Amino acid sequence: KQEVTQIPAALSVPEGENLVLNCSFTDSAIYNLQWFRQDPGKGLTSLLLIQSSQREQTSGRLNASLDKSSGRSTLYIAASQPGDSATYLCAVSGNQFYFGTGTSLTVIP
Amino acid sequence: NAGVTQTPKFRVLKTGQSMTLLCAQDMNHEYMYWYRQDPGMGLRLIHYSVGEGTTAKGEVPDGYNVSRLKKQNFLLGLESAAPSQTSVYFCASSQWDRGGETQYFGPGTRLLVL
C-alpha cells in the first residue's frame, strides 16, 4: 500500500522568507503528484500537478519538483506572505489517490 | 459554474441513525470520490465512481454505501451511524487531460455522531 509522508507537520516562518515543504512516498509507480492547499474549515484547492514524466511545475511563487525514483517531491514557496498560511497536502495518483497528512504553514507578518 | 457542492454542511446524529450525504458537480466529470478526513490520518478514500451507475470500494468502505444514479450526483449513505464515523467528509470529482488527473473538492460536511 502506498504511504505518503509530509515533514514537517507544522512550520512557522516570518513574512518574506523562502520555504520548502517536503513530501515522500513509498511506491514510485505513480501517474502524477498533486499539491493542494486547505484553509481552515474549507475544502482542498489544487495548486500544482506534476505528471510522472515531469521533473517540476511552476505557478507564480510556487515551484514543485518531483523525483519519482527516490519517492520525493518538494513544494518551494518564494517570498512567503501571511495569505500563504494554510495546510498544504500532497497526493500521489496510482490506482487511487493517496494523501499525506499535510504541513500546517503559518507565515508571521 | 458552482463546481462541487455538498449537502449538508454540518450534521449531528445519534448512534444508530442513518443519513445520506449528497455531492453534486456541474463540470461533467466522470470520476467522483468520497473521502473522510480525520486528525493525524489525512484523507482516506471511502468509495469512488468512474461513471454513472458504477461504484467501487476505496481504502475504508465499511459502514458506508454509495450510489451514482446520475452522472452529476454521488451519494454517500450511513446505514447505522457509529461514533467512529465522526469526521469531515469531502467529495471530489476529477477530469483527465494530458496532465493527468486533477481533482476538484467540495467544501466538506462535518458529521458528529453521538
mmCIF file with all atom_site columns, C-alpha atoms in Angstrom:
data_model
loop_
_atom_site.group_PDB
_atom_site.id
_atom_site.type_symbol
_atom_site.label_atom_id
_atom_site.label_alt_id
_atom_site.label_comp_id
_atom_site.label_asym_id
_atom_site.label_entity_id
_atom_site.label_seq_id
_atom_site.pdbx_PDB_ins_code
_atom_site.Cartn_x
_atom_site.Cartn_y
_atom_site.Cartn_z
_atom_site.occupancy
_atom_site.B_iso_or_equiv
_atom_site.pdbx_formal_charge
_atom_site.auth_seq_id
_atom_site.auth_comp_id
_atom_site.auth_asym_id
_atom_site.auth_atom_id
_atom_site.pdbx_PDB_model_num
ATOM 1   C CA . LYS A 1 1   ? 0.000   0.000  0.000   1.00 0.00 ? 1   LYS A CA 1
ATOM 2   C CA . GLN A 1 2   ? 1.228   3.468  -0.883  1.00 0.00 ? 2   GLN A CA 1
ATOM 3   C CA . GLU A 1 3   ? 2.256   5.599  2.087   1.00 0.00 ? 3   GLU A CA 1
ATOM 4   C CA . VAL A 1 4   ? 2.694   9.341  1.792   1.00 0.00 ? 4   VAL A CA 1
ATOM 5   C CA . THR A 1 5   ? 4.587   11.299 4.430   1.00 0.00 ? 5   THR A CA 1
ATOM 6   C CA . GLN A 1 6   ? 4.913   15.033 4.845   1.00 0.00 ? 6   GLN A CA 1
ATOM 7   C CA . ILE A 1 7   ? 7.567   16.630 7.008   1.00 0.00 ? 7   ILE A CA 1
ATOM 8   C CA . PRO A 1 8   ? 7.408   18.853 8.933   1.00 0.00 ? 8   PRO A CA 1
ATOM 9   C CA . ALA A 1 9   ? 3.875   18.605 10.282  1.00 0.00 ? 9   ALA A CA 1
ATOM 10  C CA . ALA A 1 10  ? 3.943   22.298 11.150  1.00 0.00 ? 10  ALA A CA 1
ATOM 11  C CA . LEU A 1 11  ? 6.095   25.214 10.102  1.00 0.00 ? 11  LEU A CA 1
ATOM 12  C CA . SER A 1 12  ? 6.187   28.850 11.169  1.00 0.00 ? 12  SER A CA 1
ATOM 13  C CA . VAL A 1 13  ? 8.201   31.421 9.221   1.00 0.00 ? 13  VAL A CA 1
ATOM 14  C CA . PRO A 1 14  ? 8.474   35.225 9.082   1.00 0.00 ? 14  PRO A CA 1
ATOM 15  C CA . GLU A 1 15  ? 6.959   37.002 6.114   1.00 0.00 ? 15  GLU A CA 1
ATOM 16  C CA . GLY A 1 16  ? 9.232   37.233 3.091   1.00 0.00 ? 16  GLY A CA 1
ATOM 17  C CA . GLU A 1 17  ? 11.127  34.042 3.773   1.00 0.00 ? 17  GLU A CA 1
ATOM 18  C CA . ASN A 1 18  ? 11.516  31.354 1.127   1.00 0.00 ? 18  ASN A CA 1
ATOM 19  C CA . LEU A 1 19  ? 10.498  27.899 2.310   1.00 0.00 ? 19  LEU A CA 1
ATOM 20  C CA . VAL A 1 20  ? 10.359  24.258 1.239   1.00 0.00 ? 20  VAL A CA 1
ATOM 21  C CA . LEU A 1 21  ? 7.735   21.674 2.097   1.00 0.00 ? 21  LEU A CA 1
ATOM 22  C CA . ASN A 1 22  ? 8.559   18.005 1.710   1.00 0.00 ? 22  ASN A CA 1
ATOM 23  C CA . CYS A 1 23  ? 6.547   15.009 0.557   1.00 0.00 ? 23  CYS A CA 1
ATOM 24  C CA . SER A 1 24  ? 7.772   11.427 0.304   1.00 0.00 ? 24  SER A CA 1
ATOM 25  C CA . PHE A 1 25  ? 6.031   8.324  -0.981  1.00 0.00 ? 25  PHE A CA 1
ATOM 26  C CA . THR A 1 26  ? 6.883   4.637  -0.841  1.00 0.00 ? 26  THR A CA 1
ATOM 27  C CA . ASP A 1 27  ? 5.721   3.336  -4.235  1.00 0.00 ? 27  ASP A CA 1
ATOM 28  C CA . SER A 1 28  ? 7.231   5.051  -7.261  1.00 0.00 ? 28  SER A CA 1
ATOM 29  C CA . ALA A 1 29  ? 4.595   3.610  -9.645  1.00 0.00 ? 29  ALA A CA 1
ATOM 30  C CA . ILE A 1 30  ? 2.519   6.787  -9.812  1.00 0.00 ? 30  ILE A CA 1
ATOM 31  C CA . TYR A 1 31  ? 0.739   8.638  -12.610 1.00 0.00 ? 31  TYR A CA 1
ATOM 32  C CA . ASN A 1 32  ? 1.198   12.061 -11.090 1.00 0.00 ? 32  ASN A CA 1
ATOM 33  C CA . LEU A 1 33  ? 1.631   14.016 -7.868  1.00 0.00 ? 33  LEU A CA 1
ATOM 34  C CA . GLN A 1 34  ? -0.559  16.908 -6.855  1.00 0.00 ? 34  GLN A CA 1
ATOM 35  C CA . TRP A 1 35  ? -0.094  19.625 -4.255  1.00 0.00 ? 35  TRP A CA 1
ATOM 36  C CA . PHE A 1 36  ? -3.186  21.071 -2.564  1.00 0.00 ? 36  PHE A CA 1
ATOM 37  C CA . ARG A 1 37  ? -3.886  23.906 -0.205  1.00 0.00 ? 37  ARG A CA 1
ATOM 38  C CA . GLN A 1 38  ? -6.516  23.634 2.529   1.00 0.00 ? 38  GLN A CA 1
ATOM 39  C CA . ASP A 1 39  ? -7.714  26.617 4.517   1.00 0.00 ? 39  ASP A CA 1
ATOM 40  C CA . PRO A 1 40  ? -9.317  26.005 7.943   1.00 0.00 ? 40  PRO A CA 1
ATOM 41  C CA . GLY A 1 41  ? -12.838 24.651 7.592   1.00 0.00 ? 41  GLY A CA 1
ATOM 42  C CA . LYS A 1 42  ? -12.595 24.560 3.822   1.00 0.00 ? 42  LYS A CA 1
ATOM 43  C CA . GLY A 1 43  ? -12.095 22.037 1.079   1.00 0.00 ? 43  GLY A CA 1
ATOM 44  C CA . LEU A 1 44  ? -8.905  21.420 -0.882  1.00 0.00 ? 44  LEU A CA 1
ATOM 45  C CA . THR A 1 45  ? -7.702  23.624 -3.705  1.00 0.00 ? 45  THR A CA 1
ATOM 46  C CA . SER A 1 46  ? -5.331  22.205 -6.286  1.00 0.00 ? 46  SER A CA 1
ATOM 47  C CA . LEU A 1 47  ? -2.099  24.185 -6.603  1.00 0.00 ? 47  LEU A CA 1
ATOM 48  C CA . LEU A 1 48  ? 0.147   22.185 -8.904  1.00 0.00 ? 48  LEU A CA 1
ATOM 49  C CA . LEU A 1 49  ? 0.066   18.859 -10.674 1.00 0.00 ? 49  LEU A CA 1
ATOM 50  C CA . ILE A 1 50  ? 3.241   17.116 -11.833 1.00 0.00 ? 50  ILE A CA 1
ATOM 51  C CA . GLN A 1 51  ? 2.997   14.236 -14.247 1.00 0.00 ? 51  GLN A CA 1
ATOM 52  C CA . SER A 1 52  ? 5.207   11.233 -13.527 1.00 0.00 ? 52  SER A CA 1
ATOM 53  C CA . SER A 1 53  ? 7.335   12.082 -16.575 1.00 0.00 ? 53  SER A CA 1
ATOM 54  C CA . GLN A 1 54  ? 7.948   15.651 -15.439 1.00 0.00 ? 54  GLN A CA 1
ATOM 55  C CA . ARG A 1 55  ? 10.540  17.000 -13.035 1.00 0.00 ? 55  ARG A CA 1
ATOM 56  C CA . GLU A 1 56  ? 8.863   20.228 -11.941 1.00 0.00 ? 56  GLU A CA 1
ATOM 57  C CA . GLN A 1 57  ? 5.968   22.621 -12.344 1.00 0.00 ? 57  GLN A CA 1
ATOM 58  C CA . THR A 1 58  ? 5.744   26.314 -11.569 1.00 0.00 ? 58  THR A CA 1
ATOM 59  C CA . SER A 1 59  ? 2.855   28.611 -10.819 1.00 0.00 ? 59  SER A CA 1
ATOM 60  C CA . GLY A 1 60  ? 3.649   32.137 -9.685  1.00 0.00 ? 60  GLY A CA 1
ATOM 61  C CA . ARG A 1 61  ? 5.640   31.960 -6.457  1.00 0.00 ? 61  ARG A CA 1
ATOM 62  C CA . LEU A 1 62  ? 5.197   28.195 -6.233  1.00 0.00 ? 62  LEU A CA 1
ATOM 63  C CA . ASN A 1 63  ? 7.513   25.590 -7.662  1.00 0.00 ? 63  ASN A CA 1
ATOM 64  C CA . ALA A 1 64  ? 7.004   21.874 -7.209  1.00 0.00 ? 64  ALA A CA 1
ATOM 65  C CA . SER A 1 65  ? 9.592   19.249 -8.060  1.00 0.00 ? 65  SER A CA 1
ATOM 66  C CA . LEU A 1 66  ? 9.297   15.506 -8.407  1.00 0.00 ? 66  LEU A CA 1
ATOM 67  C CA . ASP A 1 67  ? 11.960  12.810 -8.131  1.00 0.00 ? 67  ASP A CA 1
ATOM 68  C CA . LYS A 1 68  ? 9.958   9.673  -8.773  1.00 0.00 ? 68  LYS A CA 1
ATOM 69  C CA . SER A 1 69  ? 12.867  7.283  -8.406  1.00 0.00 ? 69  SER A CA 1
ATOM 70  C CA . SER A 1 70  ? 13.608  8.437  -4.877  1.00 0.00 ? 70  SER A CA 1
ATOM 71  C CA . GLY A 1 71  ? 9.957   8.913  -3.960  1.00 0.00 ? 71  GLY A CA 1
ATOM 72  C CA . ARG A 1 72  ? 10.230  12.599 -3.140  1.00 0.00 ? 72  ARG A CA 1
ATOM 73  C CA . SER A 1 73  ? 8.571   15.868 -4.010  1.00 0.00 ? 73  SER A CA 1
ATOM 74  C CA . THR A 1 74  ? 9.135   19.380 -2.727  1.00 0.00 ? 74  THR A CA 1
ATOM 75  C CA . LEU A 1 75  ? 6.971   22.476 -2.830  1.00 0.00 ? 75  LEU A CA 1
ATOM 76  C CA . TYR A 1 76  ? 9.003   25.676 -2.848  1.00 0.00 ? 76  TYR A CA 1
ATOM 77  C CA . ILE A 1 77  ? 7.237   28.885 -1.862  1.00 0.00 ? 77  ILE A CA 1
ATOM 78  C CA . ALA A 1 78  ? 9.120   32.077 -2.627  1.00 0.00 ? 78  ALA A CA 1
ATOM 79  C CA . ALA A 1 79  ? 8.759   35.311 -0.675  1.00 0.00 ? 79  ALA A CA 1
ATOM 80  C CA . SER A 1 80  ? 6.110   33.939 1.679   1.00 0.00 ? 80  SER A CA 1
ATOM 81  C CA . GLN A 1 81  ? 3.113   36.096 2.619   1.00 0.00 ? 81  GLN A CA 1
ATOM 82  C CA . PRO A 1 82  ? 0.617   35.889 5.519   1.00 0.00 ? 82  PRO A CA 1
ATOM 83  C CA . GLY A 1 83  ? -2.007  34.833 2.967   1.00 0.00 ? 83  GLY A CA 1
ATOM 84  C CA . ASP A 1 84  ? 0.017   31.679 2.334   1.00 0.00 ? 84  ASP A CA 1
ATOM 85  C CA . SER A 1 85  ? -0.891  30.448 5.820   1.00 0.00 ? 85  SER A CA 1
ATOM 86  C CA . ALA A 1 86  ? -2.771  27.183 5.328   1.00 0.00 ? 86  ALA A CA 1
ATOM 87  C CA . THR A 1 87  ? -2.269  23.442 5.368   1.00 0.00 ? 87  THR A CA 1
ATOM 88  C CA . TYR A 1 88  ? -0.516  22.036 2.325   1.00 0.00 ? 88  TYR A CA 1
ATOM 89  C CA . LEU A 1 89  ? -1.157  18.462 1.278   1.00 0.00 ? 89  LEU A CA 1
ATOM 90  C CA . CYS A 1 90  ? 0.443   16.327 -1.359  1.00 0.00 ? 90  CYS A CA 1
ATOM 91  C CA . ALA A 1 91  ? -1.305  13.433 -3.052  1.00 0.00 ? 91  ALA A CA 1
ATOM 92  C CA . VAL A 1 92  ? 0.015   10.751 -5.362  1.00 0.00 ? 92  VAL A CA 1
ATOM 93  C CA . SER A 1 93  ? -2.108  9.140  -8.022  1.00 0.00 ? 93  SER A CA 1
ATOM 94  C CA . GLY A 1 94  ? -1.688  5.444  -8.687  1.00 0.00 ? 94  GLY A CA 1
ATOM 95  C CA . ASN A 1 95  ? -4.665  3.121  -8.785  1.00 0.00 ? 95  ASN A CA 1
ATOM 96  C CA . GLN A 1 96  ? -6.229  5.679  -6.464  1.00 0.00 ? 96  GLN A CA 1
ATOM 97  C CA . PHE A 1 97  ? -5.237  8.887  -4.755  1.00 0.00 ? 97  PHE A CA 1
ATOM 98  C CA . TYR A 1 98  ? -3.167  8.684  -1.561  1.00 0.00 ? 98  TYR A CA 1
ATOM 99  C CA . PHE A 1 99  ? -2.808  11.784 0.558   1.00 0.00 ? 99  PHE A CA 1
ATOM 100 C CA . GLY A 1 100 ? -0.203  12.881 3.041   1.00 0.00 ? 100 GLY A CA 1
ATOM 101 C CA . THR A 1 101 ? -1.266  14.274 6.414   1.00 0.00 ? 101 THR A CA 1
ATOM 102 C CA . GLY A 1 102 ? -0.178  17.764 5.462   1.00 0.00 ? 102 GLY A CA 1
ATOM 103 C CA . THR A 1 103 ? 2.098   20.553 6.633   1.00 0.00 ? 103 THR A CA 1
ATOM 104 C CA . SER A 1 104 ? 0.460   23.389 8.534   1.00 0.00 ? 104 SER A CA 1
ATOM 105 C CA . LEU A 1 105 ? 2.165   26.624 7.491   1.00 0.00 ? 105 LEU A CA 1
ATOM 106 C CA . THR A 1 106 ? 1.974   29.882 9.417   1.00 0.00 ? 106 THR A CA 1
ATOM 107 C CA . VAL A 1 107 ? 3.534   32.992 7.908   1.00 0.00 ? 107 VAL A CA 1
ATOM 108 C CA . ILE A 1 108 ? 4.081   35.650 10.558  1.00 0.00 ? 108 ILE A CA 1
ATOM 109 C CA . PRO A 1 109 ? 3.672   39.290 9.456   1.00 0.00 ? 109 PRO A CA 1
ATOM 110 C CA . ASN B 2 1   ? -20.495 27.124 -12.507 1.00 0.00 ? 1   ASN B CA 1
ATOM 111 C CA . ALA B 2 2   ? -20.681 26.040 -8.859  1.00 0.00 ? 2   ALA B CA 1
ATOM 112 C CA . GLY B 2 3   ? -18.042 23.308 -9.119  1.00 0.00 ? 3   GLY B CA 1
ATOM 113 C CA . VAL B 2 4   ? -18.517 20.658 -6.425  1.00 0.00 ? 4   VAL B CA 1
ATOM 114 C CA . THR B 2 5   ? -21.172 21.229 -3.785  1.00 0.00 ? 5   THR B CA 1
ATOM 115 C CA . GLN B 2 6   ? -22.015 19.162 -0.706  1.00 0.00 ? 6   GLN B CA 1
ATOM 116 C CA . THR B 2 7   ? -25.166 18.940 1.366   1.00 0.00 ? 7   THR B CA 1
ATOM 117 C CA . PRO B 2 8   ? -25.472 19.303 4.336   1.00 0.00 ? 8   PRO B CA 1
ATOM 118 C CA . LYS B 2 9   ? -22.580 21.355 5.683   1.00 0.00 ? 9   LYS B CA 1
ATOM 119 C CA . PHE B 2 10  ? -22.956 20.058 9.230   1.00 0.00 ? 10  PHE B CA 1
ATOM 120 C CA . ARG B 2 11  ? -24.968 17.312 10.888  1.00 0.00 ? 11  ARG B CA 1
ATOM 121 C CA . VAL B 2 12  ? -25.286 15.740 14.315  1.00 0.00 ? 12  VAL B CA 1
ATOM 122 C CA . LEU B 2 13  ? -26.506 12.153 14.524  1.00 0.00 ? 13  LEU B CA 1
ATOM 123 C CA . LYS B 2 14  ? -27.190 9.744  17.321  1.00 0.00 ? 14  LYS B CA 1
ATOM 124 C CA . THR B 2 15  ? -25.614 6.301  17.220  1.00 0.00 ? 15  THR B CA 1
ATOM 125 C CA . GLY B 2 16  ? -27.674 4.000  15.026  1.00 0.00 ? 16  GLY B CA 1
ATOM 126 C CA . GLN B 2 17  ? -29.312 6.724  12.961  1.00 0.00 ? 17  GLN B CA 1
ATOM 127 C CA . SER B 2 18  ? -28.965 6.808  9.212   1.00 0.00 ? 18  SER B CA 1
ATOM 128 C CA . MET B 2 19  ? -28.305 9.650  6.825   1.00 0.00 ? 19  MET B CA 1
ATOM 129 C CA . THR B 2 20  ? -27.289 10.450 3.258   1.00 0.00 ? 20  THR B CA 1
ATOM 130 C CA . LEU B 2 21  ? -24.692 12.968 2.172   1.00 0.00 ? 21  LEU B CA 1
ATOM 131 C CA . LEU B 2 22  ? -25.192 14.480 -1.251  1.00 0.00 ? 22  LEU B CA 1
ATOM 132 C CA . CYS B 2 23  ? -22.449 15.562 -3.610  1.00 0.00 ? 23  CYS B CA 1
ATOM 133 C CA . ALA B 2 24  ? -23.172 17.362 -6.861  1.00 0.00 ? 24  ALA B CA 1
ATOM 134 C CA . GLN B 2 25  ? -20.834 18.558 -9.604  1.00 0.00 ? 25  GLN B CA 1
ATOM 135 C CA . ASP B 2 26  ? -21.608 20.613 -12.676 1.00 0.00 ? 26  ASP B CA 1
ATOM 136 C CA . MET B 2 27  ? -18.356 20.038 -14.562 1.00 0.00 ? 27  MET B CA 1
ATOM 137 C CA . ASN B 2 28  ? -19.479 16.894 -16.389 1.00 0.00 ? 28  ASN B CA 1
ATOM 138 C CA . HIS B 2 29  ? -16.737 14.847 -14.711 1.00 0.00 ? 29  HIS B CA 1
ATOM 139 C CA . GLU B 2 30  ? -16.840 11.087 -14.962 1.00 0.00 ? 30  GLU B CA 1
ATOM 140 C CA . TYR B 2 31  ? -14.945 10.306 -11.792 1.00 0.00 ? 31  TYR B CA 1
ATOM 141 C CA . MET B 2 32  ? -16.248 11.129 -8.321  1.00 0.00 ? 32  MET B CA 1
ATOM 142 C CA . TYR B 2 33  ? -14.898 10.309 -4.870  1.00 0.00 ? 33  TYR B CA 1
ATOM 143 C CA . TRP B 2 34  ? -15.834 10.322 -1.209  1.00 0.00 ? 34  TRP B CA 1
ATOM 144 C CA . TYR B 2 35  ? -13.109 10.870 1.383   1.00 0.00 ? 35  TYR B CA 1
ATOM 145 C CA . ARG B 2 36  ? -13.051 11.267 5.108   1.00 0.00 ? 36  ARG B CA 1
ATOM 146 C CA . GLN B 2 37  ? -10.523 13.457 6.895   1.00 0.00 ? 37  GLN B CA 1
ATOM 147 C CA . ASP B 2 38  ? -9.507  12.785 10.461  1.00 0.00 ? 38  ASP B CA 1
ATOM 148 C CA . PRO B 2 39  ? -6.811  14.483 12.557  1.00 0.00 ? 39  PRO B CA 1
ATOM 149 C CA . GLY B 2 40  ? -3.429  12.864 12.024  1.00 0.00 ? 40  GLY B CA 1
ATOM 150 C CA . MET B 2 41  ? -4.834  10.446 9.422   1.00 0.00 ? 41  MET B CA 1
ATOM 151 C CA . GLY B 2 42  ? -5.005  12.577 6.323   1.00 0.00 ? 42  GLY B CA 1
ATOM 152 C CA . LEU B 2 43  ? -7.683  11.997 3.719   1.00 0.00 ? 43  LEU B CA 1
ATOM 153 C CA . ARG B 2 44  ? -8.768  8.411  3.202   1.00 0.00 ? 44  ARG B CA 1
ATOM 154 C CA . LEU B 2 45  ? -10.798 7.200  0.275   1.00 0.00 ? 45  LEU B CA 1
ATOM 155 C CA . ILE B 2 46  ? -14.144 5.643  1.178   1.00 0.00 ? 46  ILE B CA 1
ATOM 156 C CA . HIS B 2 47  ? -15.734 4.889  -2.203  1.00 0.00 ? 47  HIS B CA 1
ATOM 157 C CA . TYR B 2 48  ? -15.401 6.158  -5.707  1.00 0.00 ? 48  TYR B CA 1
ATOM 158 C CA . SER B 2 49  ? -17.157 6.038  -9.057  1.00 0.00 ? 49  SER B CA 1
ATOM 159 C CA . VAL B 2 50  ? -15.732 6.035  -12.565 1.00 0.00 ? 50  VAL B CA 1
ATOM 160 C CA . GLY B 2 51  ? -19.037 6.833  -14.220 1.00 0.00 ? 51  GLY B CA 1
ATOM 161 C CA . GLU B 2 52  ? -22.796 6.862  -13.925 1.00 0.00 ? 52  GLU B CA 1
ATOM 162 C CA . GLY B 2 53  ? -24.080 3.609  -12.495 1.00 0.00 ? 53  GLY B CA 1
ATOM 163 C CA . THR B 2 54  ? -20.672 2.454  -11.241 1.00 0.00 ? 54  THR B CA 1
ATOM 164 C CA . THR B 2 55  ? -19.180 2.396  -7.751  1.00 0.00 ? 55  THR B CA 1
ATOM 165 C CA . ALA B 2 56  ? -16.091 0.854  -6.182  1.00 0.00 ? 56  ALA B CA 1
ATOM 166 C CA . LYS B 2 57  ? -14.606 0.486  -2.718  1.00 0.00 ? 57  LYS B CA 1
ATOM 167 C CA . GLY B 2 58  ? -11.729 2.570  -1.532  1.00 0.00 ? 58  GLY B CA 1
ATOM 168 C CA . GLU B 2 59  ? -9.487  2.233  1.470   1.00 0.00 ? 59  GLU B CA 1
ATOM 169 C CA . VAL B 2 60  ? -12.123 2.490  4.248   1.00 0.00 ? 60  VAL B CA 1
ATOM 170 C CA . PRO B 2 61  ? -15.524 1.428  2.825   1.00 0.00 ? 61  PRO B CA 1
ATOM 171 C CA . ASP B 2 62  ? -17.006 -0.397 5.829   1.00 0.00 ? 62  ASP B CA 1
ATOM 172 C CA . GLY B 2 63  ? -20.160 1.165  7.238   1.00 0.00 ? 63  GLY B CA 1
ATOM 173 C CA . TYR B 2 64  ? -20.832 3.239  4.115   1.00 0.00 ? 64  TYR B CA 1
ATOM 174 C CA . ASN B 2 65  ? -22.746 2.737  0.889   1.00 0.00 ? 65  ASN B CA 1
ATOM 175 C CA . VAL B 2 66  ? -22.809 4.871  -2.237  1.00 0.00 ? 66  VAL B CA 1
ATOM 176 C CA . SER B 2 67  ? -24.867 5.365  -5.342  1.00 0.00 ? 67  SER B CA 1
ATOM 177 C CA . ARG B 2 68  ? -24.272 7.154  -8.639  1.00 0.00 ? 68  ARG B CA 1
ATOM 178 C CA . LEU B 2 69  ? -27.640 7.136  -10.364 1.00 0.00 ? 69  LEU B CA 1
ATOM 179 C CA . LYS B 2 70  ? -26.931 10.383 -12.204 1.00 0.00 ? 70  LYS B CA 1
ATOM 180 C CA . LYS B 2 71  ? -23.594 11.495 -13.563 1.00 0.00 ? 71  LYS B CA 1
ATOM 181 C CA . GLN B 2 72  ? -23.657 14.756 -11.642 1.00 0.00 ? 72  GLN B CA 1
ATOM 182 C CA . ASN B 2 73  ? -24.566 13.272 -8.243  1.00 0.00 ? 73  ASN B CA 1
ATOM 183 C CA . PHE B 2 74  ? -22.738 10.931 -5.884  1.00 0.00 ? 74  PHE B CA 1
ATOM 184 C CA . LEU B 2 75  ? -24.488 9.939  -2.667  1.00 0.00 ? 75  LEU B CA 1
ATOM 185 C CA . LEU B 2 76  ? -22.840 8.602  0.479   1.00 0.00 ? 76  LEU B CA 1
ATOM 186 C CA . GLY B 2 77  ? -25.039 6.723  2.922   1.00 0.00 ? 77  GLY B CA 1
ATOM 187 C CA . LEU B 2 78  ? -24.503 5.752  6.515   1.00 0.00 ? 78  LEU B CA 1
ATOM 188 C CA . GLU B 2 79  ? -26.929 2.975  7.387   1.00 0.00 ? 79  GLU B CA 1
ATOM 189 C CA . SER B 2 80  ? -26.294 2.862  11.137  1.00 0.00 ? 80  SER B CA 1
ATOM 190 C CA . ALA B 2 81  ? -24.025 5.668  12.298  1.00 0.00 ? 81  ALA B CA 1
ATOM 191 C CA . ALA B 2 82  ? -21.283 4.962  14.845  1.00 0.00 ? 82  ALA B CA 1
ATOM 192 C CA . PRO B 2 83  ? -19.136 7.422  16.850  1.00 0.00 ? 83  PRO B CA 1
ATOM 193 C CA . SER B 2 84  ? -16.122 6.236  14.819  1.00 0.00 ? 84  SER B CA 1
ATOM 194 C CA . GLN B 2 85  ? -17.743 7.846  11.789  1.00 0.00 ? 85  GLN B CA 1
ATOM 195 C CA . THR B 2 86  ? -17.418 11.295 13.301  1.00 0.00 ? 86  THR B CA 1
ATOM 196 C CA . SER B 2 87  ? -15.318 13.049 10.706  1.00 0.00 ? 87  SER B CA 1
ATOM 197 C CA . VAL B 2 88  ? -15.217 15.623 7.965   1.00 0.00 ? 88  VAL B CA 1
ATOM 198 C CA . TYR B 2 89  ? -16.370 14.174 4.660   1.00 0.00 ? 89  TYR B CA 1
ATOM 199 C CA . PHE B 2 90  ? -15.150 15.529 1.360   1.00 0.00 ? 90  PHE B CA 1
ATOM 200 C CA . CYS B 2 91  ? -16.460 14.821 -2.078  1.00 0.00 ? 91  CYS B CA 1
ATOM 201 C CA . ALA B 2 92  ? -14.325 15.314 -5.160  1.00 0.00 ? 92  ALA B CA 1
ATOM 202 C CA . SER B 2 93  ? -14.696 14.971 -8.882  1.00 0.00 ? 93  SER B CA 1
ATOM 203 C CA . SER B 2 94  ? -11.933 14.723 -11.408 1.00 0.00 ? 94  SER B CA 1
ATOM 204 C CA . GLN B 2 95  ? -11.060 15.155 -15.017 1.00 0.00 ? 95  GLN B CA 1
ATOM 205 C CA . TRP B 2 96  ? -8.328  13.582 -17.066 1.00 0.00 ? 96  TRP B CA 1
ATOM 206 C CA . ASP B 2 97  ? -6.285  15.524 -19.580 1.00 0.00 ? 97  ASP B CA 1
ATOM 207 C CA . ARG B 2 98  ? -2.750  15.485 -20.915 1.00 0.00 ? 98  ARG B CA 1
ATOM 208 C CA . GLY B 2 99  ? -1.524  16.473 -17.475 1.00 0.00 ? 99  GLY B CA 1
ATOM 209 C CA . GLY B 2 100 ? -3.139  13.525 -15.804 1.00 0.00 ? 100 GLY B CA 1
ATOM 210 C CA . GLU B 2 101 ? -5.992  13.509 -13.319 1.00 0.00 ? 101 GLU B CA 1
ATOM 211 C CA . THR B 2 102 ? -6.912  16.725 -11.482 1.00 0.00 ? 102 THR B CA 1
ATOM 212 C CA . GLN B 2 103 ? -9.288  16.521 -8.534  1.00 0.00 ? 103 GLN B CA 1
ATOM 213 C CA . TYR B 2 104 ? -11.713 19.254 -7.510  1.00 0.00 ? 104 TYR B CA 1
ATOM 214 C CA . PHE B 2 105 ? -13.045 19.206 -3.965  1.00 0.00 ? 105 PHE B CA 1
ATOM 215 C CA . GLY B 2 106 ? -16.258 20.267 -2.316  1.00 0.00 ? 106 GLY B CA 1
ATOM 216 C CA . PRO B 2 107 ? -16.300 22.332 0.904   1.00 0.00 ? 107 PRO B CA 1
ATOM 217 C CA . GLY B 2 108 ? -16.877 19.338 3.157   1.00 0.00 ? 108 GLY B CA 1
ATOM 218 C CA . THR B 2 109 ? -19.552 18.026 5.522   1.00 0.00 ? 109 THR B CA 1
ATOM 219 C CA . ARG B 2 110 ? -18.833 17.915 9.228   1.00 0.00 ? 110 ARG B CA 1
ATOM 220 C CA . LEU B 2 111 ? -20.528 14.943 10.866  1.00 0.00 ? 111 LEU B CA 1
ATOM 221 C CA . LEU B 2 112 ? -20.727 14.369 14.593  1.00 0.00 ? 112 LEU B CA 1
ATOM 222 C CA . VAL B 2 113 ? -22.067 11.035 15.831  1.00 0.00 ? 113 VAL B CA 1
ATOM 223 C CA . LEU B 2 114 ? -23.001 10.963 19.488  1.00 0.00 ? 114 LEU B CA 1
#
